[in-house]
Amino acid sequence: MAATFCNFTHAPLFLNNQLNYFKRCHLVSKSSKCSTSMQKVLHRRFQLPRRQHYHLHVCCAGEAELSSSPSSFEDVDQDISNETLIWRAIKLPIYSVALVPLTVGSAAAYLQTGIFSAKCYFVLLASSVLVITWLNLSNDVYDFDTGVDKNKKESVVNLVGSRTGIFVVAYLCLALGFVGLTWAAVEAGNVRSVLFLTCAIICGYIYQCPPFRLSYQGLGEPLCFAAFGPFATTAFYLVQGSASGVTNHFPLSGAVFSASILVGFTTSLILFCSHFHQVDGDKEVGKLSPLVRLGTERGAEVVKVAIFMLYALLVAFGLSRTLPLTCIFLCAMTLPVGNLVVRFVQDNHKDKNKIFMAKYFCVRLHALFGTALAFGLVLARMVNNRLLLR
């Protein structure tokens, strides 16, 4: 309609003919005293219509361009570059779920012993990254099998085009990662940590892999909480504490138990918010994620309650003295980020184009909260050492 409305091809021709005509008249009557005045009058007379026509042409061209441009995010998404799709497929920010439990567990062990093993830390970190890579790649493989990722361009299987190749790489990463974790545990002399790590990996397996696929029953969040919270964080605490060689039977503490609950809480929040933009696709394949059951509006309220509970637990652990006051103070400083997550989800839960970013806001909260928690544990040990020296 815009193109039809703007089809004024004869208007410029008419105006140009009129100006040419008067220019010829001006050349013939060069000696006339009024030629200059007449030229100025005619110029002013025809300049305004020409400008109006020009602006009308530009506006209509823009309208026509908009009318033919993509009308939705999904259409625009078809033009995303391969570099952007590869970046999304790598999911680099998500690897904070490997870094935070390890760092918090190591900090809790430092609180107990005052010793930190850098060698053990980096072996555990590399092994954890391999396990998370298995988790991401195998998740893409099994979602490809069920059809839930058929329209997901950033799926690794869709990008590479080889389901078998990704499957082999995924389980190779798992094997190497588990060998690294086991080696670090045996080297530290703590076999109990291997049990905790095995339980964490089992949670990841039954979360997504057949014949279990418990994520399709809406049980992904509890499994995520257990895997990255009590199991992984506690396991890393045991390995680092035993690596110090302070005691042969390194004890569990209230600090690591409380910290692992908070880590599991923020990790589960990432998974929960990652479902907001996938509700329609999950419904099609029968994946009963929490947001399919609740709807996005009630899901936004769940996020609000979850953030409130996170900081309420933080205060409760501080009052019960299971966590040092330094942790309470530093973690409380992340409250604006928690509030940002709540406001973003409540404002955009109906817009599946914008709500895609909710999980990345949760990753930011997870990383900052975990960093504050770990630093609080380390700082508490330093404060205790200074008090003892005095």
PDB file of N, CA, C and O in Angstrom, residues 37-104:
ATOM      1  N   SER A  37      14.582  39.292 -10.241  1.00  0.00           N
ATOM      2  CA  SER A  37      13.467  39.219  -9.269  1.00  0.00           C
ATOM      3  C   SER A  37      12.538  38.079  -9.608  1.00  0.00           C
ATOM      4  O   SER A  37      12.064  37.351  -8.719  1.00  0.00           O
ATOM      5  N   MET A  38      12.246  37.945 -10.927  1.00  0.00           N
ATOM      6  CA  MET A  38      11.338  36.867 -11.322  1.00  0.00           C
ATOM      7  C   MET A  38      11.935  35.497 -10.990  1.00  0.00           C
ATOM      8  O   MET A  38      11.236  34.584 -10.549  1.00  0.00           O
ATOM      9  N   GLN A  39      13.257  35.353 -11.193  1.00  0.00           N
ATOM     10  CA  GLN A  39      13.910  34.069 -10.912  1.00  0.00           C
ATOM     11  C   GLN A  39      13.780  33.721  -9.433  1.00  0.00           C
ATOM     12  O   GLN A  39      13.524  32.574  -9.057  1.00  0.00           O
ATOM     13  N   LYS A  40      13.971  34.731  -8.550  1.00  0.00           N
ATOM     14  CA  LYS A  40      13.868  34.485  -7.113  1.00  0.00           C
ATOM     15  C   LYS A  40      12.456  34.083  -6.726  1.00  0.00           C
ATOM     16  O   LYS A  40      12.246  33.181  -5.916  1.00  0.00           O
ATOM     17  N   VAL A  41      11.478  34.771  -7.325  1.00  0.00           N
ATOM     18  CA  VAL A  41      10.080  34.440  -6.999  1.00  0.00           C
ATOM     19  C   VAL A  41       9.750  33.032  -7.429  1.00  0.00           C
ATOM     20  O   VAL A  41       9.131  32.253  -6.676  1.00  0.00           O
ATOM     21  N   LEU A  42      10.131  32.687  -8.682  1.00  0.00           N
ATOM     22  CA  LEU A  42       9.830  31.350  -9.185  1.00  0.00           C
ATOM     23  C   LEU A  42      10.571  30.278  -8.393  1.00  0.00           C
ATOM     24  O   LEU A  42      10.048  29.189  -8.148  1.00  0.00           O
ATOM     25  N   HIS A  43      11.797  30.617  -7.981  1.00  0.00           N
ATOM     26  CA  HIS A  43      12.574  29.642  -7.198  1.00  0.00           C
ATOM     27  C   HIS A  43      11.870  29.342  -5.875  1.00  0.00           C
ATOM     28  O   HIS A  43      11.748  28.193  -5.457  1.00  0.00           O
ATOM     29  N   ARG A  44      11.396  30.435  -5.223  1.00  0.00           N
ATOM     30  CA  ARG A  44      10.691  30.233  -3.954  1.00  0.00           C
ATOM     31  C   ARG A  44       9.387  29.500  -4.169  1.00  0.00           C
ATOM     32  O   ARG A  44       8.963  28.688  -3.364  1.00  0.00           O
ATOM     33  N   ARG A  45       8.733  29.768  -5.275  1.00  0.00           N
ATOM     34  CA  ARG A  45       7.424  29.173  -5.545  1.00  0.00           C
ATOM     35  C   ARG A  45       7.515  27.666  -5.717  1.00  0.00           C
ATOM     36  O   ARG A  45       6.654  26.922  -5.258  1.00  0.00           O
ATOM     37  N   PHE A  46       8.579  27.236  -6.431  1.00  0.00           N
ATOM     38  CA  PHE A  46       8.666  25.813  -6.745  1.00  0.00           C
ATOM     39  C   PHE A  46       9.588  25.044  -5.794  1.00  0.00           C
ATOM     40  O   PHE A  46       9.584  23.826  -5.818  1.00  0.00           O
ATOM     41  N   GLN A  47      10.355  25.746  -4.974  1.00  0.00           N
ATOM     42  CA  GLN A  47      11.261  25.043  -4.066  1.00  0.00           C
ATOM     43  C   GLN A  47      10.483  24.295  -2.987  1.00  0.00           C
ATOM     44  O   GLN A  47      10.820  23.170  -2.636  1.00  0.00           O
ATOM     45  N   LEU A  48       9.430  24.896  -2.432  1.00  0.00           N
ATOM     46  CA  LEU A  48       8.650  24.261  -1.376  1.00  0.00           C
ATOM     47  C   LEU A  48       7.985  22.975  -1.842  1.00  0.00           C
ATOM     48  O   LEU A  48       8.097  21.938  -1.177  1.00  0.00           O
ATOM     49  N   PRO A  49       7.305  22.967  -3.005  1.00  0.00           N
ATOM     50  CA  PRO A  49       6.727  21.688  -3.466  1.00  0.00           C
ATOM     51  C   PRO A  49       7.792  20.618  -3.677  1.00  0.00           C
ATOM     52  O   PRO A  49       7.557  19.453  -3.395  1.00  0.00           O
ATOM     53  N   ARG A  50       8.980  21.032  -4.199  1.00  0.00           N
ATOM     54  CA  ARG A  50      10.033  20.032  -4.424  1.00  0.00           C
ATOM     55  C   ARG A  50      10.483  19.424  -3.098  1.00  0.00           C
ATOM     56  O   ARG A  50      10.692  18.225  -2.977  1.00  0.00           O
ATOM     57  N   ARG A  51      10.644  20.294  -2.061  1.00  0.00           N
ATOM     58  CA  ARG A  51      11.050  19.786  -0.759  1.00  0.00           C
ATOM     59  C   ARG A  51       9.986  18.888  -0.163  1.00  0.00           C
ATOM     60  O   ARG A  51      10.282  17.847   0.424  1.00  0.00           O
ATOM     61  N   GLN A  52       8.713  19.329  -0.297  1.00  0.00           N
ATOM     62  CA  GLN A  52       7.634  18.499   0.226  1.00  0.00           C
ATOM     63  C   GLN A  52       7.611  17.142  -0.468  1.00  0.00           C
ATOM     64  O   GLN A  52       7.395  16.114   0.162  1.00  0.00           O
ATOM     65  N   HIS A  53       7.817  17.160  -1.778  1.00  0.00           N
ATOM     66  CA  HIS A  53       7.821  15.901  -2.504  1.00  0.00           C
ATOM     67  C   HIS A  53       8.988  15.019  -2.064  1.00  0.00           C
ATOM     68  O   HIS A  53       8.841  13.810  -1.897  1.00  0.00           O
ATOM     69  N   TYR A  54      10.155  15.664  -1.819  1.00  0.00           N
ATOM     70  CA  TYR A  54      11.328  14.890  -1.395  1.00  0.00           C
ATOM     71  C   TYR A  54      11.064  14.216  -0.052  1.00  0.00           C
ATOM     72  O   TYR A  54      11.321  13.020   0.128  1.00  0.00           O
ATOM     73  N   HIS A  55      10.546  14.981   0.917  1.00  0.00           N
ATOM     74  CA  HIS A  55      10.287  14.403   2.235  1.00  0.00           C
ATOM     75  C   HIS A  55       9.209  13.334   2.155  1.00  0.00           C
ATOM     76  O   HIS A  55       9.287  12.317   2.851  1.00  0.00           O
ATOM     77  N   LEU A  56       8.214  13.562   1.323  1.00  0.00           N
ATOM     78  CA  LEU A  56       7.165  12.566   1.154  1.00  0.00           C
ATOM     79  C   LEU A  56       7.742  11.287   0.571  1.00  0.00           C
ATOM     80  O   LEU A  56       7.403  10.178   0.996  1.00  0.00           O
ATOM     81  N   HIS A  57       8.657  11.428  -0.379  1.00  0.00           N
ATOM     82  CA  HIS A  57       9.273  10.265  -1.006  1.00  0.00           C
ATOM     83  C   HIS A  57      10.094   9.466   0.011  1.00  0.00           C
ATOM     84  O   HIS A  57      10.039   8.238   0.064  1.00  0.00           O
ATOM     85  N   VAL A  58      10.884  10.179   0.854  1.00  0.00           N
ATOM     86  CA  VAL A  58      11.709   9.513   1.859  1.00  0.00           C
ATOM     87  C   VAL A  58      10.848   8.788   2.875  1.00  0.00           C
ATOM     88  O   VAL A  58      11.097   7.643   3.233  1.00  0.00           O
ATOM     89  N   CYS A  59       9.796   9.470   3.366  1.00  0.00           N
ATOM     90  CA  CYS A  59       8.916   8.853   4.363  1.00  0.00           C
ATOM     91  C   CYS A  59       8.229   7.618   3.808  1.00  0.00           C
ATOM     92  O   CYS A  59       8.121   6.587   4.485  1.00  0.00           O
ATOM     93  N   CYS A  60       7.761   7.728   2.576  1.00  0.00           N
ATOM     94  CA  CYS A  60       7.059   6.590   1.987  1.00  0.00           C
ATOM     95  C   CYS A  60       8.013   5.434   1.721  1.00  0.00           C
ATOM     96  O   CYS A  60       7.646   4.279   1.875  1.00  0.00           O
ATOM     97  N   ALA A  61       9.238   5.770   1.326  1.00  0.00           N
ATOM     98  CA  ALA A  61      10.225   4.707   1.119  1.00  0.00           C
ATOM     99  C   ALA A  61      10.506   3.979   2.417  1.00  0.00           C
ATOM    100  O   ALA A  61      10.624   2.765   2.446  1.00  0.00           O
ATOM    101  N   GLY A  62      10.612   4.766   3.513  1.00  0.00           N
ATOM    102  CA  GLY A  62      10.822   4.125   4.812  1.00  0.00           C
ATOM    103  C   GLY A  62       9.656   3.263   5.200  1.00  0.00           C
ATOM    104  O   GLY A  62       9.830   2.166   5.735  1.00  0.00           O
ATOM    105  N   GLU A  63       8.427   3.758   4.933  1.00  0.00           N
ATOM    106  CA  GLU A  63       7.246   2.964   5.275  1.00  0.00           C
ATOM    107  C   GLU A  63       7.206   1.678   4.469  1.00  0.00           C
ATOM    108  O   GLU A  63       6.871   0.611   4.984  1.00  0.00           O
ATOM    109  N   ALA A  64       7.571   1.789   3.184  1.00  0.00           N
ATOM    110  CA  ALA A  64       7.576   0.587   2.349  1.00  0.00           C
ATOM    111  C   ALA A  64       8.619  -0.403   2.834  1.00  0.00           C
ATOM    112  O   ALA A  64       8.382  -1.606   2.827  1.00  0.00           O
ATOM    113  N   GLU A  65       9.771   0.128   3.291  1.00  0.00           N
ATOM    114  CA  GLU A  65      10.820  -0.762   3.786  1.00  0.00           C
ATOM    115  C   GLU A  65      10.360  -1.474   5.044  1.00  0.00           C
ATOM    116  O   GLU A  65      10.594  -2.662   5.233  1.00  0.00           O
ATOM    117  N   LEU A  66       9.672  -0.713   5.932  1.00  0.00           N
ATOM    118  CA  LEU A  66       9.169  -1.333   7.152  1.00  0.00           C
ATOM    119  C   LEU A  66       8.108  -2.371   6.858  1.00  0.00           C
ATOM    120  O   LEU A  66       8.042  -3.413   7.496  1.00  0.00           O
ATOM    121  N   SER A  67       7.271  -2.064   5.862  1.00  0.00           N
ATOM    122  CA  SER A  67       6.200  -3.014   5.561  1.00  0.00           C
ATOM    123  C   SER A  67       6.732  -4.312   4.988  1.00  0.00           C
ATOM    124  O   SER A  67       6.105  -5.356   5.109  1.00  0.00           O
ATOM    125  N   SER A  68       7.909  -4.229   4.347  1.00  0.00           N
ATOM    126  CA  SER A  68       8.480  -5.450   3.780  1.00  0.00           C
ATOM    127  C   SER A  68       9.520  -6.084   4.681  1.00  0.00           C
ATOM    128  O   SER A  68      10.067  -7.115   4.365  1.00  0.00           O
ATOM    129  N   SER A  69       9.826  -5.414   5.839  1.00  0.00           N
ATOM    130  CA  SER A  69      10.828  -5.958   6.757  1.00  0.00           C
ATOM    131  C   SER A  69      10.211  -7.016   7.628  1.00  0.00           C
ATOM    132  O   SER A  69       8.993  -7.129   7.715  1.00  0.00           O
ATOM    133  N   PRO A  70      11.036  -7.836   8.349  1.00  0.00           N
ATOM    134  CA  PRO A  70      10.512  -8.876   9.211  1.00  0.00           C
ATOM    135  C   PRO A  70       9.628  -8.287  10.286  1.00  0.00           C
ATOM    136  O   PRO A  70       9.932  -7.265  10.873  1.00  0.00           O
ATOM    137  N   SER A  71       8.533  -8.935  10.559  1.00  0.00           N
ATOM    138  CA  SER A  71       7.556  -8.430  11.519  1.00  0.00           C
ATOM    139  C   SER A  71       7.733  -9.013  12.888  1.00  0.00           C
ATOM    140  O   SER A  71       7.039  -8.632  13.806  1.00  0.00           O
ATOM    141  N   SER A  72       8.643  -9.933  13.074  1.00  0.00           N
ATOM    142  CA  SER A  72       8.812 -10.553  14.385  1.00  0.00           C
ATOM    143  C   SER A  72      10.255 -10.929  14.595  1.00  0.00           C
ATOM    144  O   SER A  72      11.053 -10.938  13.669  1.00  0.00           O
ATOM    145  N   PHE A  73      10.551 -11.231  15.847  1.00  0.00           N
ATOM    146  CA  PHE A  73      11.911 -11.625  16.219  1.00  0.00           C
ATOM    147  C   PHE A  73      12.317 -12.905  15.524  1.00  0.00           C
ATOM    148  O   PHE A  73      13.465 -13.082  15.149  1.00  0.00           O
ATOM    149  N   GLU A  74      11.369 -13.810  15.332  1.00  0.00           N
ATOM    150  CA  GLU A  74      11.696 -15.074  14.693  1.00  0.00           C
ATOM    151  C   GLU A  74      12.169 -14.872  13.263  1.00  0.00           C
ATOM    152  O   GLU A  74      13.057 -15.569  12.785  1.00  0.00           O
ATOM    153  N   ASP A  75      11.558 -13.872  12.550  1.00  0.00           N
ATOM    154  CA  ASP A  75      11.981 -13.608  11.185  1.00  0.00           C
ATOM    155  C   ASP A  75      13.381 -13.009  11.168  1.00  0.00           C
ATOM    156  O   ASP A  75      14.215 -13.347  10.338  1.00  0.00           O
ATOM    157  N   VAL A  76      13.624 -12.074  12.107  1.00  0.00           N
ATOM    158  CA  VAL A  76      14.935 -11.469  12.175  1.00  0.00           C
ATOM    159  C   VAL A  76      15.979 -12.518  12.543  1.00  0.00           C
ATOM    160  O   VAL A  76      17.110 -12.486  12.091  1.00  0.00           O
ATOM    161  N   ASP A  77      15.553 -13.474  13.368  1.00  0.00           N
ATOM    162  CA  ASP A  77      16.469 -14.502  13.851  1.00  0.00           C
ATOM    163  C   ASP A  77      17.047 -15.328  12.710  1.00  0.00           C
ATOM    164  O   ASP A  77      18.109 -15.917  12.849  1.00  0.00           O
ATOM    165  N   GLN A  78      16.349 -15.347  11.563  1.00  0.00           N
ATOM    166  CA  GLN A  78      16.838 -16.118  10.432  1.00  0.00           C
ATOM    167  C   GLN A  78      18.098 -15.494   9.827  1.00  0.00           C
ATOM    168  O   GLN A  78      18.850 -16.162   9.141  1.00  0.00           O
ATOM    169  N   ASP A  79      18.325 -14.203  10.112  1.00  0.00           N
ATOM    170  CA  ASP A  79      19.464 -13.508   9.540  1.00  0.00           C
ATOM    171  C   ASP A  79      20.647 -13.434  10.496  1.00  0.00           C
ATOM    172  O   ASP A  79      21.611 -12.726  10.231  1.00  0.00           O
ATOM    173  N   ILE A  80      20.581 -14.144  11.624  1.00  0.00           N
ATOM    174  CA  ILE A  80      21.675 -14.127  12.586  1.00  0.00           C
ATOM    175  C   ILE A  80      22.905 -14.784  11.967  1.00  0.00           C
ATOM    176  O   ILE A  80      22.804 -15.831  11.329  1.00  0.00           O
ATOM    177  N   SER A  81      24.059 -14.175  12.178  1.00  0.00           N
ATOM    178  CA  SER A  81      25.290 -14.699  11.594  1.00  0.00           C
ATOM    179  C   SER A  81      25.698 -16.002  12.255  1.00  0.00           C
ATOM    180  O   SER A  81      25.285 -16.305  13.385  1.00  0.00           O
ATOM    181  N   ASN A  82      26.530 -16.764  11.547  1.00  0.00           N
ATOM    182  CA  ASN A  82      27.029 -18.025  12.100  1.00  0.00           C
ATOM    183  C   ASN A  82      27.873 -17.795  13.343  1.00  0.00           C
ATOM    184  O   ASN A  82      27.870 -18.625  14.258  1.00  0.00           O
ATOM    185  N   GLU A  83      28.602 -16.663  13.382  1.00  0.00           N
ATOM    186  CA  GLU A  83      29.419 -16.361  14.554  1.00  0.00           C
ATOM    187  C   GLU A  83      28.554 -16.213  15.795  1.00  0.00           C
ATOM    188  O   GLU A  83      28.899 -16.716  16.873  1.00  0.00           O
ATOM    189  N   THR A  84      27.407 -15.528  15.644  1.00  0.00           N
ATOM    190  CA  THR A  84      26.500 -15.349  16.774  1.00  0.00           C
ATOM    191  C   THR A  84      25.901 -16.679  17.206  1.00  0.00           C
ATOM    192  O   THR A  84      25.776 -16.965  18.408  1.00  0.00           O
ATOM    193  N   LEU A  85      25.521 -17.509  16.238  1.00  0.00           N
ATOM    194  CA  LEU A  85      24.953 -18.814  16.567  1.00  0.00           C
ATOM    195  C   LEU A  85      25.975 -19.696  17.276  1.00  0.00           C
ATOM    196  O   LEU A  85      25.639 -20.415  18.229  1.00  0.00           O
ATOM    197  N   ILE A  86      27.233 -19.633  16.817  1.00  0.00           N
ATOM    198  CA  ILE A  86      28.283 -20.424  17.465  1.00  0.00           C
ATOM    199  C   ILE A  86      28.504 -19.946  18.898  1.00  0.00           C
ATOM    200  O   ILE A  86      28.667 -20.748  19.825  1.00  0.00           O
ATOM    201  N   TRP A  87      28.483 -18.623  19.087  1.00  0.00           N
ATOM    202  CA  TRP A  87      28.644 -18.074  20.440  1.00  0.00           C
ATOM    203  C   TRP A  87      27.518 -18.556  21.356  1.00  0.00           C
ATOM    204  O   TRP A  87      27.753 -18.916  22.511  1.00  0.00           O
ATOM    205  N   ARG A  88      26.297 -18.551  20.831  1.00  0.00           N
ATOM    206  CA  ARG A  88      25.166 -19.033  21.639  1.00  0.00           C
ATOM    207  C   ARG A  88      25.303 -20.520  21.925  1.00  0.00           C
ATOM    208  O   ARG A  88      24.946 -20.990  23.009  1.00  0.00           O
ATOM    209  N   ALA A  89      25.794 -21.267  20.951  1.00  0.00           N
ATOM    210  CA  ALA A  89      25.922 -22.718  21.134  1.00  0.00           C
ATOM    211  C   ALA A  89      26.984 -23.059  22.178  1.00  0.00           C
ATOM    212  O   ALA A  89      26.832 -24.010  22.946  1.00  0.00           O
ATOM    213  N   ILE A  90      28.053 -22.265  22.224  1.00  0.00           N
ATOM    214  CA  ILE A  90      29.122 -22.521  23.196  1.00  0.00           C
ATOM    215  C   ILE A  90      28.624 -22.319  24.624  1.00  0.00           C
ATOM    216  O   ILE A  90      29.032 -23.030  25.548  1.00  0.00           O
ATOM    217  N   LYS A  91      27.745 -21.329  24.811  1.00  0.00           N
ATOM    218  CA  LYS A  91      27.160 -21.045  26.130  1.00  0.00           C
ATOM    219  C   LYS A  91      28.234 -20.780  27.178  1.00  0.00           C
ATOM    220  O   LYS A  91      28.198 -21.317  28.285  1.00  0.00           O
ATOM    221  N   LEU A  92      29.182 -19.944  26.817  1.00  0.00           N
ATOM    222  CA  LEU A  92      30.306 -19.693  27.714  1.00  0.00           C
ATOM    223  C   LEU A  92      29.882 -19.179  29.090  1.00  0.00           C
ATOM    224  O   LEU A  92      30.427 -19.641  30.107  1.00  0.00           O
ATOM    225  N   PRO A  93      28.914 -18.235  29.197  1.00  0.00           N
ATOM    226  CA  PRO A  93      28.524 -17.779  30.539  1.00  0.00           C
ATOM    227  C   PRO A  93      27.990 -18.899  31.429  1.00  0.00           C
ATOM    228  O   PRO A  93      28.122 -18.837  32.660  1.00  0.00           O
ATOM    229  N   ILE A  94      27.390 -19.941  30.815  1.00  0.00           N
ATOM    230  CA  ILE A  94      26.804 -21.026  31.595  1.00  0.00           C
ATOM    231  C   ILE A  94      27.879 -21.815  32.336  1.00  0.00           C
ATOM    232  O   ILE A  94      27.594 -22.484  33.339  1.00  0.00           O
ATOM    233  N   TYR A  95      29.134 -21.721  31.882  1.00  0.00           N
ATOM    234  CA  TYR A  95      30.195 -22.478  32.536  1.00  0.00           C
ATOM    235  C   TYR A  95      30.533 -21.928  33.925  1.00  0.00           C
ATOM    236  O   TYR A  95      31.367 -22.497  34.635  1.00  0.00           O
ATOM    237  N   SER A  96      29.871 -20.848  34.310  1.00  0.00           N
ATOM    238  CA  SER A  96      30.012 -20.381  35.691  1.00  0.00           C
ATOM    239  C   SER A  96      29.465 -21.420  36.668  1.00  0.00           C
ATOM    240  O   SER A  96      29.861 -21.437  37.839  1.00  0.00           O
ATOM    241  N   VAL A  97      28.583 -22.315  36.187  1.00  0.00           N
ATOM    242  CA  VAL A  97      28.060 -23.363  37.064  1.00  0.00           C
ATOM    243  C   VAL A  97      29.122 -24.401  37.400  1.00  0.00           C
ATOM    244  O   VAL A  97      28.937 -25.203  38.319  1.00  0.00           O
ATOM    245  N   ALA A  98      30.226 -24.400  36.656  1.00  0.00           N
ATOM    246  CA  ALA A  98      31.374 -25.240  37.015  1.00  0.00           C
ATOM    247  C   ALA A  98      32.315 -24.492  37.943  1.00  0.00           C
ATOM    248  O   ALA A  98      32.903 -25.081  38.866  1.00  0.00           O
ATOM    249  N   LEU A  99      32.447 -23.204  37.733  1.00  0.00           N
ATOM    250  CA  LEU A  99      33.399 -22.398  38.491  1.00  0.00           C
ATOM    251  C   LEU A  99      32.915 -22.090  39.904  1.00  0.00           C
ATOM    252  O   LEU A  99      33.694 -22.168  40.870  1.00  0.00           O
ATOM    253  N   VAL A 100      31.645 -21.740  40.049  1.00  0.00           N
ATOM    254  CA  VAL A 100      31.135 -21.280  41.350  1.00  0.00           C
ATOM    255  C   VAL A 100      31.144 -22.375  42.412  1.00  0.00           C
ATOM    256  O   VAL A 100      31.654 -22.148  43.524  1.00  0.00           O
ATOM    257  N   PRO A 101      30.600 -23.590  42.158  1.00  0.00           N
ATOM    258  CA  PRO A 101      30.674 -24.619  43.208  1.00  0.00           C
ATOM    259  C   PRO A 101      32.101 -24.949  43.627  1.00  0.00           C
ATOM    260  O   PRO A 101      32.372 -25.144  44.827  1.00  0.00           O
ATOM    261  N   LEU A 102      33.019 -25.005  42.675  1.00  0.00           N
ATOM    262  CA  LEU A 102      34.411 -25.294  42.987  1.00  0.00           C
ATOM    263  C   LEU A 102      35.028 -24.186  43.840  1.00  0.00           C
ATOM    264  O   LEU A 102      35.716 -24.450  44.834  1.00  0.00           O
ATOM    265  N   THR A 103      34.785 -22.941  43.460  1.00  0.00           N
ATOM    266  CA  THR A 103      35.371 -21.821  44.182  1.00  0.00           C
ATOM    267  C   THR A 103      34.794 -21.709  45.592  1.00  0.00           C
ATOM    268  O   THR A 103      35.534 -21.479  46.559  1.00  0.00           O
ATOM    269  N   VAL A 104      33.483 -21.873  45.717  1.00  0.00           N
ATOM    270  CA  VAL A 104      32.856 -21.797  47.040  1.00  0.00           C
ATOM    271  C   VAL A 104      33.307 -22.966  47.913  1.00  0.00           C
ATOM    272  O   VAL A 104      33.619 -22.796  49.105  1.00  0.00           O
TER     273      VAL A 104
END
